[in-house]
XYZ file of C-alpha atoms in Angstrom:
583
model
C 1.516 0.842 35.628
C 2.335 1.382 31.986
C 4.376 4.067 30.684
C 5.723 5.619 28.005
C 7.991 8.242 26.521
C 6.040 11.041 24.575
C 5.979 14.648 23.642
C 3.812 16.486 25.918
C 2.007 19.816 24.995
C 0.328 22.041 27.669
C -1.830 25.100 26.618
C -3.573 27.411 28.962
C -5.673 30.798 28.306
C -4.124 33.670 29.153
C -6.031 35.815 31.798
C -8.913 33.397 31.595
C -10.756 34.714 34.893
C -10.484 38.141 33.869
C -12.009 37.541 30.315
C -14.949 35.398 32.334
C -15.725 37.889 34.438
C -15.845 40.641 31.931
C -17.910 38.555 29.379
C -18.709 34.850 30.314
C -20.845 34.142 27.591
C -18.828 35.851 24.792
C -15.613 34.118 26.149
C -16.934 30.644 26.424
C -18.248 30.836 23.177
C -14.982 32.128 21.726
C -12.812 29.751 23.673
C -15.059 26.888 22.161
C -14.519 28.142 18.850
C -10.542 28.201 19.179
C -10.611 24.499 20.507
C -12.961 23.155 18.026
C -11.734 25.186 14.714
C -8.063 25.568 15.522
C -6.572 24.104 18.448
C -7.703 20.341 17.919
C -7.263 20.174 14.237
C -3.904 21.526 14.674
C -3.028 18.798 16.943
C -4.616 16.164 14.571
C -2.627 17.730 11.596
C 0.518 16.902 13.400
C -0.393 13.261 14.657
C -0.680 14.425 18.060
C -3.764 13.205 20.312
C -5.903 15.461 22.644
C -5.973 13.934 25.793
C -8.594 16.506 27.441
C -9.511 19.910 27.216
C -9.415 21.511 30.684
C -11.953 24.383 30.491
C -9.238 27.027 29.678
C -6.650 24.979 28.216
C -5.351 21.407 26.476
C -3.359 18.819 27.330
C -1.967 16.811 24.279
C 0.387 14.388 23.436
C 2.686 13.554 20.452
C 5.101 10.435 19.378
C 7.163 12.953 17.758
C 8.912 15.953 19.590
C 9.705 18.027 16.082
C 5.603 17.518 15.510
C 4.714 18.875 18.818
C 6.824 21.911 18.617
C 5.806 22.544 14.915
C 2.258 22.244 15.981
C 2.753 24.648 18.986
C 4.206 27.548 17.009
C 1.739 26.856 14.045
C -1.124 27.164 16.776
C 0.651 30.547 18.198
C 0.876 31.940 14.562
C -2.670 31.296 13.562
C -3.948 32.741 17.132
C -1.989 35.923 16.348
C -3.334 36.282 12.953
C -7.011 35.542 14.307
C -6.650 38.219 16.983
C -5.496 40.915 14.654
C -8.978 41.264 13.392
C -10.691 41.033 16.441
C -11.290 44.017 19.216
C -9.203 43.607 21.960
C -11.534 42.631 24.462
C -12.411 39.560 22.273
C -8.984 38.095 22.097
C -7.983 34.603 23.119
C -4.182 34.392 23.643
C -2.457 30.997 25.018
C 0.739 30.046 26.779
C 2.285 27.027 25.420
C 4.771 24.495 27.547
C 5.873 21.484 25.469
C 8.344 18.582 27.287
C 9.665 15.454 26.464
C 9.324 13.017 29.322
C 7.884 9.485 30.714
C 4.269 9.689 31.277
C 1.966 7.049 32.901
C -0.855 5.745 30.911
C -4.399 5.875 32.905
C -6.942 5.006 30.210
C -7.098 7.988 27.804
C -5.471 10.019 30.448
C -1.643 10.533 30.977
C -0.176 11.471 34.230
C 3.426 11.875 35.571
C 6.608 14.109 35.966
C 6.623 14.590 32.204
C 3.237 16.189 32.316
C 3.985 18.193 35.499
C 6.968 19.696 33.547
C 5.247 20.721 30.731
C 2.550 22.644 32.750
C 5.609 24.563 34.540
C 6.814 25.268 31.444
C 3.636 26.922 30.029
C 3.480 28.759 33.327
C 6.973 30.393 32.115
C 5.958 31.195 28.791
C 4.915 34.793 27.444
C 1.410 35.299 25.984
C 1.507 33.950 22.502
C 4.676 32.248 23.071
C 6.312 28.688 23.656
C 8.873 27.453 26.203
C 10.399 24.114 25.879
C 12.537 21.855 27.949
C 16.224 21.147 27.118
C 15.249 17.580 26.183
C 12.806 19.163 23.629
C 15.162 21.616 22.487
C 18.055 19.326 21.957
C 15.804 17.026 19.433
C 14.537 19.805 17.567
C 17.356 22.429 17.136
C 18.596 21.086 14.026
C 15.364 20.037 12.905
C 13.394 23.109 13.001
C 14.380 26.699 11.587
C 12.855 28.513 14.760
C 14.789 30.762 17.096
C 15.143 29.935 20.553
C 16.250 31.708 23.668
C 18.340 29.996 26.239
C 16.312 31.076 29.511
C 18.741 28.888 31.968
C 17.581 26.882 34.856
C 14.548 27.635 36.361
C 13.218 26.634 39.698
C 9.458 25.461 39.380
C 6.797 24.585 41.766
C 6.799 20.716 42.776
C 9.513 19.817 40.740
C 12.570 19.059 42.885
C 15.313 19.895 40.152
C 16.009 22.920 38.193
C 14.745 22.664 34.544
C 16.661 24.070 31.712
C 14.016 26.463 29.925
C 14.199 27.428 25.911
C 12.191 30.298 24.537
C 10.836 30.581 21.129
C 11.437 33.831 19.917
C 8.331 35.253 18.630
C 9.333 38.254 16.541
C 9.925 35.789 13.578
C 6.401 34.251 13.610
C 5.818 35.450 10.314
C 8.519 33.170 8.650
C 7.342 30.198 10.082
C 7.739 27.260 7.975
C 4.989 25.339 6.909
C 5.267 21.461 7.649
C 2.483 19.777 5.657
C 4.108 18.061 2.707
C 2.365 20.024 0.035
C 5.364 20.113 -2.420
C 5.635 16.464 -2.289
C 5.189 15.892 -6.314
C 2.473 13.218 -7.111
C 3.407 9.755 -8.645
C 3.245 9.430 -12.388
C 0.992 6.387 -11.685
C -2.497 6.966 -10.138
C -1.727 7.062 -6.579
C -4.088 6.296 -3.860
C -4.409 5.855 0.133
C -6.996 3.501 1.666
C -8.072 5.213 5.015
C -9.093 3.016 7.815
C -12.345 1.527 7.334
C -14.835 3.022 10.469
C -16.195 0.275 12.755
C -19.984 1.010 12.855
C -20.716 -2.074 15.207
C -21.846 -1.322 18.300
C -19.218 -3.722 19.512
C -15.694 -2.162 19.775
C -13.803 -5.860 19.816
C -14.790 -5.657 15.816
C -12.294 -3.120 15.426
C -9.987 -5.918 14.070
C -12.318 -6.825 11.568
C -13.048 -3.263 9.927
C -8.971 -3.065 10.174
C -8.529 -6.649 8.616
C -11.030 -5.929 5.573
C -8.885 -2.348 5.042
C -5.665 -4.230 4.932
C -6.837 -6.527 2.563
C -7.972 -3.855 0.240
C -4.740 -1.845 0.268
C -2.653 -5.731 -0.131
C -5.231 -6.339 -3.183
C -4.582 -2.849 -4.766
C -0.884 -2.937 -4.162
C -0.719 -5.904 -6.620
C -1.589 -3.489 -9.482
C 1.518 -2.147 -10.954
C -0.117 0.576 -12.302
C -1.027 1.995 -9.120
C 0.804 3.971 -6.120
C -0.620 2.711 -3.118
C 0.313 4.129 0.080
C 1.512 1.652 2.829
C -0.834 0.148 5.580
C 1.244 1.897 8.536
C 1.187 5.373 7.087
C -2.473 5.101 6.184
C -3.627 4.100 9.564
C -1.968 6.867 11.194
C -5.014 8.713 10.759
C -7.192 5.968 12.095
C -9.867 7.464 14.765
C -8.257 11.135 13.971
C -10.252 14.125 12.407
C -8.820 15.021 9.323
C -9.903 16.037 6.146
C -9.496 14.036 2.739
C -7.634 16.732 0.720
C -5.373 17.485 3.544
C -4.449 13.914 3.955
C -3.810 13.386 0.053
C -1.562 16.575 0.145
C 0.534 15.444 2.943
C 0.829 11.585 1.724
C 1.554 13.104 -1.885
C -1.365 10.968 -3.484
C -4.510 11.935 -5.699
C -6.994 9.569 -4.480
C -8.232 8.489 -1.296
C -10.809 5.390 -0.551
C -12.675 5.687 2.733
C -15.589 3.710 3.907
C -17.371 2.073 7.149
C -18.215 -1.536 7.966
C -20.803 -2.608 10.306
C -20.963 -6.480 10.831
C -24.029 -7.882 12.906
C -24.435 -11.576 13.365
C -23.886 -13.062 10.035
C -24.394 -10.170 7.840
C -22.039 -7.107 6.999
C -22.571 -3.744 5.220
C -19.767 -2.025 3.697
C -19.902 1.530 2.319
C -16.894 2.584 0.237
C -16.138 6.010 -1.609
C -13.845 6.684 -3.856
C -12.771 10.473 -3.116
C -10.279 13.202 -5.537
C -8.165 14.636 -3.179
C -7.467 17.714 -5.342
C -11.372 18.596 -4.997
C -12.899 16.507 -2.402
C -15.346 15.300 -5.054
C -16.577 11.954 -5.206
C -15.466 9.383 -8.063
C -17.595 6.394 -7.082
C -19.599 5.061 -4.195
C -21.161 2.233 -3.250
C -23.193 0.224 -0.275
C -23.169 -3.518 0.151
C -25.464 -5.125 2.187
C -24.740 -8.900 2.066
C -24.157 -12.209 4.016
C -20.761 -12.359 5.920
C -19.671 -15.206 3.467
C -19.791 -12.582 0.593
C -17.155 -10.373 2.214
C -14.461 -11.769 -0.058
C -16.546 -11.083 -2.994
C -17.083 -7.398 -1.845
C -13.621 -6.746 -1.111
C -12.754 -8.091 -4.743
C -15.682 -5.842 -6.273
C -14.274 -2.841 -4.311
C -10.941 -3.328 -5.752
C -12.218 -3.992 -9.367
C -14.394 -0.711 -9.015
C -11.353 1.536 -8.196
C -9.152 0.440 -10.975
C -11.826 0.784 -13.261
C -12.530 4.459 -12.228
C -8.797 5.294 -12.519
C -8.456 3.875 -15.645
C -5.782 1.380 -14.620
C -5.154 -1.862 -17.067
C -4.430 -4.790 -15.095
C -2.264 -7.733 -16.535
C -3.728 -11.114 -16.722
C -1.199 -12.118 -13.822
C -2.384 -9.242 -11.641
C -5.948 -10.007 -12.351
C -5.131 -13.724 -11.252
C -3.282 -12.486 -8.238
C -6.197 -10.291 -6.649
C -8.808 -12.735 -7.054
C -7.101 -16.111 -6.429
C -5.873 -17.362 -3.177
C -7.430 -16.750 0.449
C -9.744 -19.139 1.794
C -13.605 -19.705 1.097
C -14.125 -20.286 5.096
C -14.976 -16.804 6.990
C -14.245 -18.099 10.228
C -10.742 -19.193 9.220
C -10.473 -15.716 7.635
C -11.719 -14.112 10.643
C -9.193 -16.145 13.105
C -6.170 -15.052 10.737
C -7.151 -11.217 10.995
C -7.336 -11.722 14.805
C -3.845 -13.062 14.585
C -2.853 -10.424 12.279
C -3.985 -7.601 14.469
C -2.378 -8.571 17.246
C 1.184 -9.083 15.565
C 0.404 -5.521 14.357
C -0.658 -4.120 17.573
C 1.467 -1.974 20.343
C 1.530 -4.924 22.554
C 4.513 -6.984 22.192
C 4.997 -9.897 24.554
C 4.582 -13.446 25.434
C 0.807 -13.214 25.831
C 0.497 -11.420 22.389
C 2.788 -14.167 20.659
C 0.626 -17.142 22.429
C -2.708 -15.368 21.627
C -1.636 -14.668 18.183
C -0.575 -18.198 17.235
C -3.469 -19.519 18.920
C -5.487 -18.138 16.174
C -3.353 -19.065 13.127
C -3.156 -22.511 14.357
C -6.919 -22.372 14.672
C -7.514 -20.934 11.094
C -5.347 -23.710 9.836
C -7.581 -26.496 11.821
C -10.312 -24.811 9.558
C -8.623 -24.801 6.264
C -5.150 -26.349 5.977
C -4.799 -25.055 2.697
C -4.984 -21.297 3.676
C -1.675 -20.179 3.251
C -2.124 -16.620 5.429
C -2.030 -18.135 8.793
C 1.119 -20.224 7.967
C 2.578 -17.023 6.819
C 1.140 -15.302 10.161
C 2.998 -18.107 12.067
C 6.244 -17.784 10.477
C 6.098 -13.941 11.219
C 5.105 -14.573 14.937
C 8.251 -16.919 15.323
C 10.624 -14.382 13.535
C 9.547 -11.713 16.108
C 9.750 -14.748 19.101
C 13.710 -14.893 17.708
C 13.952 -11.430 18.147
C 12.377 -10.811 21.350
C 12.908 -14.229 23.233
C 9.284 -14.421 24.357
C 8.934 -18.330 24.540
C 10.875 -20.965 26.091
C 12.749 -21.889 22.902
C 13.504 -18.546 21.069
C 16.500 -20.286 19.452
C 14.470 -22.842 17.564
C 11.806 -20.254 16.517
C 13.910 -19.422 12.974
C 13.370 -23.170 12.338
C 9.861 -22.823 12.970
C 9.492 -19.746 11.079
C 11.421 -21.140 8.175
C 9.027 -23.963 8.122
C 5.917 -22.209 8.353
C 6.858 -19.676 5.526
C 7.886 -22.648 3.517
C 4.427 -24.190 3.797
C 2.637 -21.151 3.242
C 4.753 -20.728 -0.162
C 3.782 -24.303 -0.867
C 0.142 -23.427 -0.706
C 0.281 -20.036 -2.460
C 3.367 -18.919 -4.129
C 1.417 -15.693 -5.099
C 1.473 -14.547 -1.620
C 3.840 -11.649 -0.926
C 3.926 -11.878 2.500
C 4.932 -15.371 3.043
C 8.154 -14.285 0.528
C 8.812 -11.434 2.809
C 8.784 -13.475 5.746
C 11.100 -16.067 4.356
C 13.322 -13.375 3.422
C 13.693 -12.103 6.852
C 14.449 -15.833 7.909
C 17.172 -15.683 5.447
C 18.720 -12.364 6.776
C 18.876 -14.087 10.361
C 20.755 -16.910 8.603
C 22.905 -14.559 6.444
C 21.906 -16.440 3.389
C 22.336 -13.385 1.442
C 21.169 -14.823 -2.161
C 17.836 -16.119 -0.250
C 17.335 -12.979 1.315
C 17.350 -10.987 -2.012
C 15.581 -13.690 -4.018
C 12.678 -13.984 -1.640
C 12.220 -10.092 -1.376
C 12.504 -9.847 -5.328
C 9.568 -12.564 -5.409
C 7.805 -10.530 -2.931
C 8.125 -7.263 -4.896
C 7.201 -8.985 -8.431
C 3.910 -9.954 -6.764
C 3.493 -6.597 -4.834
C 5.463 -3.978 -6.561
C 4.188 -1.265 -3.602
C 5.162 -3.617 -0.773
C 7.237 -1.018 1.392
C 8.847 -3.848 3.658
C 10.042 -5.820 0.827
C 11.312 -2.662 -0.834
C 13.390 -1.977 2.289
C 14.517 -5.597 2.866
C 15.815 -5.593 -0.620
C 17.914 -2.269 0.218
C 19.008 -3.799 3.602
C 20.570 -6.876 1.632
C 22.516 -4.630 -0.591
C 23.759 -2.737 2.497
C 25.277 -5.955 3.882
C 26.836 -7.212 0.851
C 28.396 -4.181 0.194
C 26.651 -2.373 -2.362
C 25.138 0.472 -0.538
C 24.799 2.802 -3.675
C 22.425 0.253 -4.830
C 20.432 0.138 -1.458
C 19.351 3.813 -1.635
C 16.839 3.671 -4.183
C 15.057 0.833 -2.577
C 14.977 2.335 0.550
C 13.964 5.627 -0.640
C 10.861 3.962 -2.682
C 10.119 2.213 0.807
C 9.936 5.608 2.324
C 7.890 7.358 -0.452
C 5.419 4.355 -0.400
C 5.046 4.550 3.624
C 5.890 8.461 4.550
C 4.283 8.700 8.015
C 6.216 5.752 9.556
C 9.822 6.391 8.408
C 12.289 5.749 11.596
C 13.451 2.016 10.455
C 13.838 3.286 6.663
C 15.725 6.209 7.716
C 18.028 4.593 9.968
C 18.957 1.927 7.138
C 19.284 4.819 4.555
C 21.606 6.366 7.147
C 23.482 3.026 7.165
C 23.803 2.962 3.372
C 25.179 6.473 3.227
C 27.446 5.172 6.412
C 28.748 2.105 4.456
C 29.319 4.043 1.215
C 31.451 6.536 3.278
C 29.200 9.469 2.751
C 29.127 10.534 6.614
C 27.876 13.846 6.408
C 24.835 12.525 4.769
C 24.817 9.743 7.276
C 25.015 12.282 10.063
C 22.037 13.969 8.923
C 19.816 10.800 8.514
C 20.847 9.565 11.931
C 19.758 12.886 13.564
C 16.623 12.609 11.865
C 16.090 8.991 13.135
C 16.767 10.289 16.739
C 14.442 13.026 16.330
C 11.562 10.607 15.270
C 12.705 8.038 17.740
C 14.584 10.108 20.878
C 15.514 6.851 22.670
C 16.957 5.070 20.186
C 20.786 3.712 20.942
C 21.343 1.918 17.650
C 21.025 5.061 15.495
C 23.389 7.123 18.315
C 25.980 4.625 18.151
C 26.157 4.813 14.101
C 26.231 8.967 14.494
C 28.741 9.126 17.028
C 30.814 6.834 14.725
C 29.995 9.213 11.469
C 30.840 12.112 13.798
C 34.230 10.456 14.751
C 34.995 10.014 11.208
C 34.097 13.634 10.328
C 36.545 14.446 13.180
C 33.569 16.006 15.007
C 34.942 14.685 18.519
C 33.007 16.988 21.077
C 29.797 16.073 19.106
C 30.705 12.520 18.832
C 31.382 12.617 22.821
C 27.907 14.523 23.515
C 26.001 11.740 21.450
C 27.944 9.089 23.192
C 26.769 10.591 26.485
C 23.112 10.453 25.397
C 23.733 6.880 24.376
C 24.941 5.850 27.575
C 22.092 7.470 29.596
C 19.401 5.593 27.477
C 21.311 2.328 27.572
C 24.136 1.941 30.409
C 24.672 -1.407 29.308
C 25.398 -0.743 25.535
C 28.290 -2.325 24.275
C 29.546 -1.698 20.617
C 31.414 -4.911 19.994
C 28.164 -6.894 20.845
C 26.143 -4.433 18.367
C 28.369 -4.969 15.586
C 28.453 -8.839 16.148
C 24.936 -8.982 15.648
C 25.141 -7.034 12.249
C 24.759 -9.055 9.278
C 27.864 -7.510 7.220
C 29.243 -9.855 4.574
C 32.561 -8.004 4.693
C 34.073 -7.705 7.807
C 35.837 -4.181 6.340
C 32.597 -2.640 6.213
C 31.680 -3.738 10.123
C 35.126 -2.276 10.698
C 33.923 1.477 9.701
C 31.708 1.473 12.734
C 34.597 0.678 15.209
C 37.168 2.793 13.337
C 34.661 5.860 13.469
C 34.498 5.410 17.664
C 37.699 4.898 17.771
C 38.650 8.167 16.206
C 36.330 9.913 18.088
C 38.236 8.475 21.252
C 34.950 6.668 22.413
C 36.648 2.940 22.191
C 40.086 1.315 22.326
């Protein structure tokens, strides 16, 4: 059975049976309105997923515990405000429980102990209130300015152990802080997010094609130094979600959005695209392309040019060349590259994915040996194999990655992705100069390339220049605001190496809130707390780490980190030693 860790929200209507007996039609209409207009959008706003509506309630899951609790509290606030203007008999109130736990995946549904505990927490909540488990409270207590009351351990039905429960104190509901990033300042340059194009083909397997075209447009626009372009990862957070374009623009801190759809049938493709002003929701440009599949590259180029023109961005001759040149004229080779790239980007990370992705890239190369992108794709696949040891010879995978990235660069020196792969290879080989040079080359070709910005910052960390790392990593986070867990960890590491342990502690706590199962950030957090003399807190963090990874070894950990100066690495061990956690 497939499992994953998730934040689970269970919400249920208070007195549903009584309301139905009193006014069945009115209750059903009111509940439908609440679920459709308030509950569903609020869950989507906080990057959650409605698992199912259950007649008188809703089950939802979130990747972030913080977002789940914020969503729950904001839902109750909105319901309270809504009910103030309604007659008492027409008011709909909910109880909400939030838990962090393991869930079993069953298609679109989820089951398991984590779900059961969330349901029991819901039953303990007051009407209009929220109850959370201790696991949830531990993650949000320093991240959310909401008061909670400890209800102690509670015995609940069908759970064989007591559950520690915390209750949100509702009398401060009016001061609930807003969570959307409406105060994020707009960049000085014209700024845009390219939202995932909808797959309008009848074949769901064509998702890779619409996603691939979206990513290609993002990449082309990113090459324009006069544009600020949100990274692919943050744009794809909104895939298959209900949203309003103005809200997305506010949340990501950009002025414009591009959205559209793709329908691929046989050898023909229909693409629609529209450029939207995020402040007003008005359309600045829209076009429909109905072409032969072989014209897809021309369509992408035209979309890019139309956006650049509409936003009054001036391209240098070099940028014009980079946007138009490169790639392949073989649509089948491009299709295979898109399939392979989608596999690497996907959630599934195992040997089967590796074999399927490399097969796609190799077949693309057979069709067009001069097409650089699949060589770079193979390079990244072997970098991942080196990290995860999927193949029989992961020790030699770094050699393979270096060879393929070199072949990609030889065929197209203007491909920023190929230079990023080369930079990652240099990182593993601790070739610091090439690591920096390749990241710089990627950024010169694509100034909006968040992974390359992060790579450039990380090399500064490990070469003893942590202050120089901070602006690079912060720029990467600004371009990729919805997917920050790796960036936050490295930013924390920069401040740790610089000796600013207070800031490092705050950042590592943020990383843990984003990724509750991380052992890496917990180890650095424990060390930073040790440096600050906060021994009890360091011990608590260490106990959490050992529960997550009983086999964790700080010696092996620090040995894998590519610090050039051993004194920087020693700061990690010294902090743990000060906390009394290692000898």
